[in-house]
mmCIF file of C-alpha atoms in Angstrom:
data_model
loop_
_atom_site.group_PDB
_atom_site.id
_atom_site.type_symbol
_atom_site.label_atom_id
_atom_site.label_comp_id
_atom_site.label_asym_id
_atom_site.label_seq_id
_atom_site.Cartn_x
_atom_site.Cartn_y
_atom_site.Cartn_z
ATOM 1 C CA UNK K 4 -4.582 14.254 46.404
ATOM 2 C CA UNK K 5 -2.064 16.688 44.843
ATOM 3 C CA UNK K 6 -3.756 19.517 42.970
ATOM 4 C CA UNK K 7 -3.348 19.168 39.208
ATOM 5 C CA UNK K 8 -3.680 21.557 36.275
ATOM 6 C CA UNK K 9 -7.272 22.768 35.910
ATOM 7 C CA UNK K 10 -7.037 23.940 32.306
ATOM 8 C CA UNK K 11 -7.352 20.563 30.560
ATOM 9 C CA UNK K 12 -10.526 19.912 28.526
ATOM 10 C CA UNK K 13 -13.034 17.611 30.232
ATOM 11 C CA UNK K 14 -14.477 14.476 28.670
ATOM 12 C CA UNK K 15 -17.684 15.614 27.020
ATOM 13 C CA UNK K 16 -19.684 12.432 27.290
ATOM 14 C CA UNK K 17 -20.947 11.970 30.858
ATOM 15 C CA UNK K 18 -20.934 8.168 30.693
ATOM 16 C CA UNK K 19 -17.303 8.122 29.565
ATOM 17 C CA UNK K 20 -16.375 10.388 32.450
ATOM 18 C CA UNK K 21 -18.036 8.075 34.962
ATOM 19 C CA UNK K 22 -16.260 5.022 33.547
ATOM 20 C CA UNK K 23 -12.883 6.730 33.588
ATOM 21 C CA UNK K 24 -13.392 7.999 37.124
ATOM 22 C CA UNK K 25 -14.245 4.497 38.297
ATOM 23 C CA UNK K 26 -11.080 3.193 36.683
ATOM 24 C CA UNK K 27 -9.051 5.833 38.464
ATOM 25 C CA UNK K 28 -10.620 4.838 41.775
ATOM 26 C CA UNK K 29 -9.863 1.139 41.269
ATOM 27 C CA UNK K 30 -6.274 2.002 40.451
ATOM 28 C CA UNK K 31 -5.950 3.015 44.091
ATOM 29 C CA UNK K 32 -4.910 6.674 43.822
ATOM 30 C CA UNK K 33 -6.581 8.968 46.321
ATOM 31 C CA UNK K 34 -7.935 12.032 44.514
ATOM 32 C CA UNK K 35 -9.452 14.090 47.297
ATOM 33 C CA UNK K 36 -7.743 17.350 46.370
ATOM 34 C CA UNK K 37 -7.204 16.791 42.650
ATOM 35 C CA UNK K 38 -8.911 19.297 40.374
ATOM 36 C CA UNK K 39 -9.003 16.648 37.645
ATOM 37 C CA UNK K 40 -8.624 13.072 38.909
ATOM 38 C CA UNK K 41 -8.371 11.743 35.352
ATOM 39 C CA UNK K 42 -4.976 13.359 34.725
ATOM 40 C CA UNK K 43 -2.037 11.276 35.961
ATOM 41 C CA UNK K 44 0.653 12.817 38.130
ATOM 42 C CA UNK K 45 3.864 11.830 39.902
ATOM 43 C CA UNK K 46 3.320 8.916 42.274
ATOM 44 C CA UNK K 47 4.774 6.878 45.085
ATOM 45 C CA UNK K 48 3.291 3.694 46.530
ATOM 46 C CA UNK K 49 1.925 2.722 49.940
ATOM 47 C CA UNK K 50 0.612 -0.267 51.875
ATOM 48 C CA UNK K 51 -0.855 -0.673 55.370
ATOM 49 C CA UNK K 52 -0.193 -3.408 57.939
ATOM 50 C CA UNK K 53 -2.576 -3.805 60.893
ATOM 51 C CA UNK K 54 -0.755 -4.645 64.143
ATOM 52 C CA UNK K 55 -3.287 -3.110 66.549
ATOM 53 C CA UNK K 56 -3.279 -5.052 69.831
ATOM 54 C CA UNK K 57 -6.847 -4.295 70.894
ATOM 55 C CA UNK K 58 -9.676 -6.652 69.972
ATOM 56 C CA UNK K 59 -12.279 -3.854 70.181
ATOM 57 C CA UNK K 60 -10.436 -1.363 67.983
ATOM 58 C CA UNK K 61 -8.274 -3.799 66.060
ATOM 59 C CA UNK K 62 -10.647 -4.783 63.242
ATOM 60 C CA UNK K 63 -10.592 -1.785 60.920
ATOM 61 C CA UNK K 64 -11.527 -0.284 57.593
ATOM 62 C CA UNK K 65 -8.882 1.944 56.011
ATOM 63 C CA UNK K 66 -9.603 5.129 54.067
ATOM 64 C CA UNK K 67 -6.837 6.846 52.109
ATOM 65 C CA UNK K 68 -7.678 10.416 51.078
ATOM 66 C CA UNK K 69 -11.407 9.608 51.286
ATOM 67 C CA UNK K 70 -10.942 6.543 49.045
ATOM 68 C CA UNK K 71 -11.606 3.059 50.525
ATOM 69 C CA UNK K 72 -8.235 1.347 50.968
ATOM 70 C CA UNK K 73 -9.009 -1.774 53.005
ATOM 71 C CA UNK K 74 -12.003 -3.464 54.631
ATOM 72 C CA UNK K 75 -12.259 -5.653 57.723
ATOM 73 C CA UNK K 76 -8.510 -5.790 58.338
ATOM 74 C CA UNK K 77 -7.687 -8.022 61.294
ATOM 75 C CA UNK K 78 -4.419 -8.378 63.193
ATOM 76 C CA UNK K 79 -1.546 -9.111 60.847
ATOM 77 C CA UNK K 80 -3.560 -8.203 57.770
ATOM 78 C CA UNK K 81 -2.299 -5.866 55.079
ATOM 79 C CA UNK K 82 -3.781 -3.875 52.230
ATOM 80 C CA UNK K 83 -4.038 -3.491 49.249
ATOM 81 C CA UNK K 84 -2.935 -7.146 48.943
ATOM 82 C CA UNK K 85 -6.080 -8.241 50.806
ATOM 83 C CA UNK K 86 -8.490 -6.397 48.501
ATOM 84 C CA UNK K 87 -10.734 -8.384 46.142
ATOM 85 C CA UNK K 88 -9.395 -9.140 42.673
ATOM 86 C CA UNK K 89 -8.260 -7.360 40.536
ATOM 87 C CA UNK K 90 -7.054 -4.827 43.148
ATOM 88 C CA UNK K 91 -4.602 -7.247 44.780
ATOM 89 C CA UNK K 92 -1.311 -5.412 44.298
ATOM 90 C CA UNK K 93 1.365 -5.419 47.008
ATOM 91 C CA UNK K 94 1.341 -1.606 47.100
ATOM 92 C CA UNK K 95 -1.137 1.006 45.912
ATOM 93 C CA UNK K 96 -0.015 3.951 43.755
ATOM 94 C CA UNK K 97 -0.650 7.316 45.403
ATOM 95 C CA UNK K 98 -0.135 10.832 44.076
ATOM 96 C CA UNK K 99 2.762 12.659 45.722
ATOM 97 C CA UNK K 100 2.341 15.151 48.558
ATOM 98 C CA UNK K 101 0.833 15.198 52.028
ATOM 99 C CA UNK K 102 -1.629 12.367 52.548
ATOM 100 C CA UNK K 103 -3.865 11.084 55.345
ATOM 101 C CA UNK K 104 -4.779 7.503 56.178
ATOM 102 C CA UNK K 105 -7.806 7.073 58.452
ATOM 103 C CA UNK K 106 -8.692 3.851 60.291
ATOM 104 C CA UNK K 107 -12.273 3.251 61.412
ATOM 105 C CA UNK K 108 -13.800 0.361 63.299
ATOM 106 C CA UNK K 109 -15.316 -2.172 60.931
ATOM 107 C CA UNK K 110 -18.143 -2.790 63.413
ATOM 108 C CA UNK K 111 -18.860 0.936 63.829
ATOM 109 C CA UNK K 112 -17.624 2.907 60.844
ATOM 110 C CA UNK K 113 -18.376 6.305 62.396
ATOM 111 C CA UNK K 114 -15.720 5.634 65.049
ATOM 112 C CA UNK K 115 -12.233 6.720 64.017
ATOM 113 C CA UNK K 116 -9.532 4.548 65.560
ATOM 114 C CA UNK K 117 -6.519 6.477 64.285
ATOM 115 C CA UNK K 118 -5.456 9.095 61.755
ATOM 116 C CA UNK K 119 -1.981 8.911 60.222
ATOM 117 C CA UNK K 120 -0.606 11.833 58.187
ATOM 118 C CA UNK K 121 2.369 11.121 55.950
ATOM 119 C CA UNK K 122 4.107 12.435 52.839
ATOM 120 C CA UNK K 123 4.549 10.643 49.521
ATOM 121 C CA UNK K 124 7.627 11.340 47.374
ATOM 122 C CA UNK K 125 8.051 10.447 43.716
ATOM 123 C CA UNK K 126 8.967 6.823 43.105
ATOM 124 C CA UNK K 127 9.214 5.900 46.805
ATOM 125 C CA UNK K 128 7.468 2.922 48.435
ATOM 126 C CA UNK K 129 6.141 3.172 51.995
ATOM 127 C CA UNK K 130 4.719 0.770 54.560
ATOM 128 C CA UNK K 131 2.459 2.181 57.274
ATOM 129 C CA UNK K 132 2.331 -0.054 60.361
ATOM 130 C CA UNK K 133 -0.604 0.578 62.720
ATOM 131 C CA UNK K 134 0.575 -0.415 66.209
ATOM 132 C CA UNK K 135 -0.379 -0.208 69.874
ATOM 133 C CA UNK K 136 -3.755 -0.336 71.563
ATOM 134 C CA UNK K 137 -3.115 -2.705 74.478
ATOM 135 C CA UNK K 138 -4.934 -1.603 77.635
ATOM 136 C CA UNK K 139 -6.686 1.251 75.793
ATOM 137 C CA UNK K 140 -3.325 2.805 74.899
ATOM 138 C CA UNK K 141 -2.963 5.064 71.879
ATOM 139 C CA UNK K 142 -2.780 3.565 68.410
ATOM 140 C CA UNK K 143 0.244 4.950 66.613
ATOM 141 C CA UNK K 144 2.091 4.395 63.358
ATOM 142 C CA UNK K 145 5.543 3.421 62.201
ATOM 143 C CA UNK K 146 6.177 4.441 58.602
ATOM 144 C CA UNK K 147 9.106 2.935 56.718
ATOM 145 C CA UNK K 148 10.535 3.673 53.299
ATOM 146 C CA UNK K 149 11.015 0.429 51.414
ATOM 147 C CA UNK K 150 13.753 -0.669 49.007
ATOM 148 C CA UNK K 151 12.099 -2.724 46.297
ATOM 149 C CA UNK K 152 14.534 -2.655 43.404
ATOM 150 C CA UNK K 153 15.496 -6.125 42.211
ATOM 151 C CA UNK K 154 18.101 -7.771 44.479
ATOM 152 C CA UNK K 155 21.377 -9.036 43.077
ATOM 153 C CA UNK K 156 20.766 -11.870 40.625
ATOM 154 C CA UNK K 157 19.988 -15.083 42.481
ATOM 155 C CA UNK K 158 19.790 -13.338 45.852
ATOM 156 C CA UNK K 159 16.916 -12.410 48.169
ATOM 157 C CA UNK K 160 16.309 -9.070 49.845
ATOM 158 C CA UNK K 161 15.245 -9.589 53.479
ATOM 159 C CA UNK K 162 14.210 -6.974 56.011
ATOM 160 C CA UNK K 163 13.284 -7.415 59.667
ATOM 161 C CA UNK K 164 11.037 -4.941 61.501
ATOM 162 C CA UNK K 165 10.845 -5.198 65.303
ATOM 163 C CA UNK K 166 7.344 -4.322 66.515
ATOM 164 C CA UNK K 167 7.084 -6.495 69.630
ATOM 165 C CA UNK K 168 7.462 -3.843 72.358
ATOM 166 C CA UNK K 169 7.250 -6.252 75.279
ATOM 167 C CA UNK K 170 10.216 -8.220 73.905
ATOM 168 C CA UNK K 171 12.640 -5.311 74.317
ATOM 169 C CA UNK K 172 15.837 -5.087 72.229
ATOM 170 C CA UNK K 173 16.672 -8.341 70.469
ATOM 171 C CA UNK K 174 19.346 -10.238 68.569
ATOM 172 C CA UNK K 175 18.126 -11.861 65.349
ATOM 173 C CA UNK K 176 19.669 -14.994 63.865
ATOM 174 C CA UNK K 177 19.026 -16.102 60.289
ATOM 175 C CA UNK K 178 20.684 -19.510 59.946
ATOM 176 C CA UNK K 179 20.483 -22.859 58.244
ATOM 177 C CA UNK K 180 17.600 -24.884 59.665
ATOM 178 C CA UNK K 181 18.640 -26.468 62.962
ATOM 179 C CA UNK K 182 21.946 -24.595 63.257
ATOM 180 C CA UNK K 183 23.414 -24.406 66.775
ATOM 181 C CA UNK K 184 22.695 -20.926 68.150
ATOM 182 C CA UNK K 185 25.608 -21.210 70.569
ATOM 183 C CA UNK K 186 27.965 -21.198 67.587
ATOM 184 C CA UNK K 187 26.101 -18.634 65.494
ATOM 185 C CA UNK K 188 26.733 -14.929 65.045
ATOM 186 C CA UNK K 189 23.749 -12.603 65.237
ATOM 187 C CA UNK K 190 22.656 -11.502 61.779
ATOM 188 C CA UNK K 191 21.258 -8.335 63.359
ATOM 189 C CA UNK K 192 22.374 -7.441 66.886
ATOM 190 C CA UNK K 193 20.658 -5.290 69.513
ATOM 191 C CA UNK K 194 17.704 -4.337 67.333
ATOM 192 C CA UNK K 195 15.547 -1.806 69.226
ATOM 193 C CA UNK K 196 11.772 -1.854 69.360
ATOM 194 C CA UNK K 197 10.493 -0.071 66.223
ATOM 195 C CA UNK K 198 13.827 -0.733 64.558
ATOM 196 C CA UNK K 199 13.953 -1.881 60.937
ATOM 197 C CA UNK K 200 16.955 -3.156 59.005
ATOM 198 C CA UNK K 201 17.796 -4.964 55.801
ATOM 199 C CA UNK K 202 20.001 -8.029 56.095
ATOM 200 C CA UNK K 203 23.259 -8.317 54.184
ATOM 201 C CA UNK K 204 22.882 -10.144 50.868
ATOM 202 C CA UNK K 205 21.001 -13.425 51.364
ATOM 203 C CA UNK K 206 21.343 -16.330 48.932
ATOM 204 C CA UNK K 207 18.195 -18.165 47.904
ATOM 205 C CA UNK K 208 17.521 -21.157 50.129
ATOM 206 C CA UNK K 209 15.697 -22.410 53.215
ATOM 207 C CA UNK K 210 16.411 -20.705 56.526
ATOM 208 C CA UNK K 211 15.452 -20.604 60.183
ATOM 209 C CA UNK K 212 14.847 -17.219 61.825
ATOM 210 C CA UNK K 213 15.182 -16.951 65.607
ATOM 211 C CA UNK K 214 14.978 -14.022 68.005
ATOM 212 C CA UNK K 215 16.527 -13.863 71.489
ATOM 213 C CA UNK K 216 16.863 -11.029 74.026
ATOM 214 C CA UNK K 217 19.763 -8.775 73.073
ATOM 215 C CA UNK K 218 23.071 -9.830 74.592
ATOM 216 C CA UNK K 219 21.980 -13.345 75.590
ATOM 217 C CA UNK K 220 25.073 -15.472 76.259
ATOM 218 C CA UNK K 221 25.754 -18.016 73.479
ATOM 219 C CA UNK K 222 25.201 -21.034 75.732
ATOM 220 C CA UNK K 223 21.801 -19.672 76.825
ATOM 221 C CA UNK K 224 20.390 -18.673 73.453
ATOM 222 C CA UNK K 225 18.610 -21.931 72.628
ATOM 223 C CA UNK K 226 16.730 -21.830 75.928
ATOM 224 C CA UNK K 227 15.716 -18.195 75.474
ATOM 225 C CA UNK K 228 14.324 -18.085 71.960
ATOM 226 C CA UNK K 229 11.459 -15.600 72.051
ATOM 227 C CA UNK K 230 10.393 -16.106 68.463
ATOM 228 C CA UNK K 231 11.105 -18.921 66.026
ATOM 229 C CA UNK K 232 10.329 -19.216 62.335
ATOM 230 C CA UNK K 233 11.367 -22.844 62.008
ATOM 231 C CA UNK K 234 11.691 -23.038 58.234
ATOM 232 C CA UNK K 235 11.143 -20.498 55.483
ATOM 233 C CA UNK K 236 12.006 -20.966 51.811
ATOM 234 C CA UNK K 237 13.333 -17.832 50.119
ATOM 235 C CA UNK K 238 13.354 -17.934 46.337
ATOM 236 C CA UNK K 239 15.863 -16.156 44.130
ATOM 237 C CA UNK K 240 15.133 -12.559 43.091
ATOM 238 C CA UNK K 241 12.368 -12.143 45.676
ATOM 239 C CA UNK K 242 12.012 -9.817 48.662
ATOM 240 C CA UNK K 243 10.410 -10.361 52.068
ATOM 241 C CA UNK K 244 9.809 -8.403 55.256
ATOM 242 C CA UNK K 245 9.608 -10.335 58.528
ATOM 243 C CA UNK K 246 7.840 -8.459 61.323
ATOM 244 C CA UNK K 247 8.534 -9.534 64.901
ATOM 245 C CA UNK K 248 5.235 -8.753 66.611
ATOM 246 C CA UNK K 249 3.291 -9.209 69.835
ATOM 247 C CA UNK K 250 0.212 -11.410 69.751
ATOM 248 C CA UNK K 251 -3.125 -9.791 68.912
ATOM 249 C CA UNK K 252 -3.760 -8.604 72.494
ATOM 250 C CA UNK K 253 -0.174 -7.602 73.229
ATOM 251 C CA UNK K 254 2.739 -9.438 74.809
ATOM 252 C CA UNK K 255 3.836 -13.045 74.407
ATOM 253 C CA UNK K 256 3.564 -15.430 72.695
ATOM 254 C CA UNK K 257 5.243 -13.409 69.985
ATOM 255 C CA UNK K 258 4.719 -14.070 66.308
ATOM 256 C CA UNK K 259 6.162 -13.340 62.893
ATOM 257 C CA UNK K 260 4.124 -11.568 60.233
ATOM 258 C CA UNK K 261 5.587 -12.027 56.756
ATOM 259 C CA UNK K 262 5.139 -9.540 53.909
ATOM 260 C CA UNK K 263 5.866 -10.119 50.239
ATOM 261 C CA UNK K 264 7.712 -7.018 49.009
ATOM 262 C CA UNK K 265 8.042 -7.738 45.282
#
């Protein structure tokens, strides 16, 4: 990753160097371009979510700056949270600068499915969403910057990301469980495909999340729910991302993928 000062004395004992290098690798920082990977530098954090709608190309291994970042990721899976213990963090620290994330087929690791370049800034969290693939279409990325500071005391930070292209623009309702949609006001209105937005402050509690085509008349909403998360408990001082997604081969039935953000 980012080149670091080359003038620092090396660890003299070869075994110690190997142990320290292994620790640096497990910490999740890519060090491809670093002159001395044992010296810390400024970092951001990153995670990957697999939403590839192609059963042939959709099961992938992820490599971040030549460092393994995820193995056998299926649709809806994310990394590093899916890695074996103890590397089960929500995000992985990454040195700042230009970075590259490569996806390769798990069943044929010489076949590259997609390559995503991106830039890491100091203290910033990123989510890389791998999307597309239906009908041999290109696999592309959506990269979001994530707000993960603690929410207001007792509240919950909630974000919705719309990655169900066949659903078109949507209205999103976050209500009490069983609330009448005809009487509700959209929490997020006319959200475009690939749109992402944080909700206004949400109190801890149990909610229902429903998605309808944008502009659906109030009386018709209940009959046109495209996606329904019937009951979700949100605890105080937590943060969640709800992804509205196609199914694993594209199109309906749509599904929610839920991410823990902090």
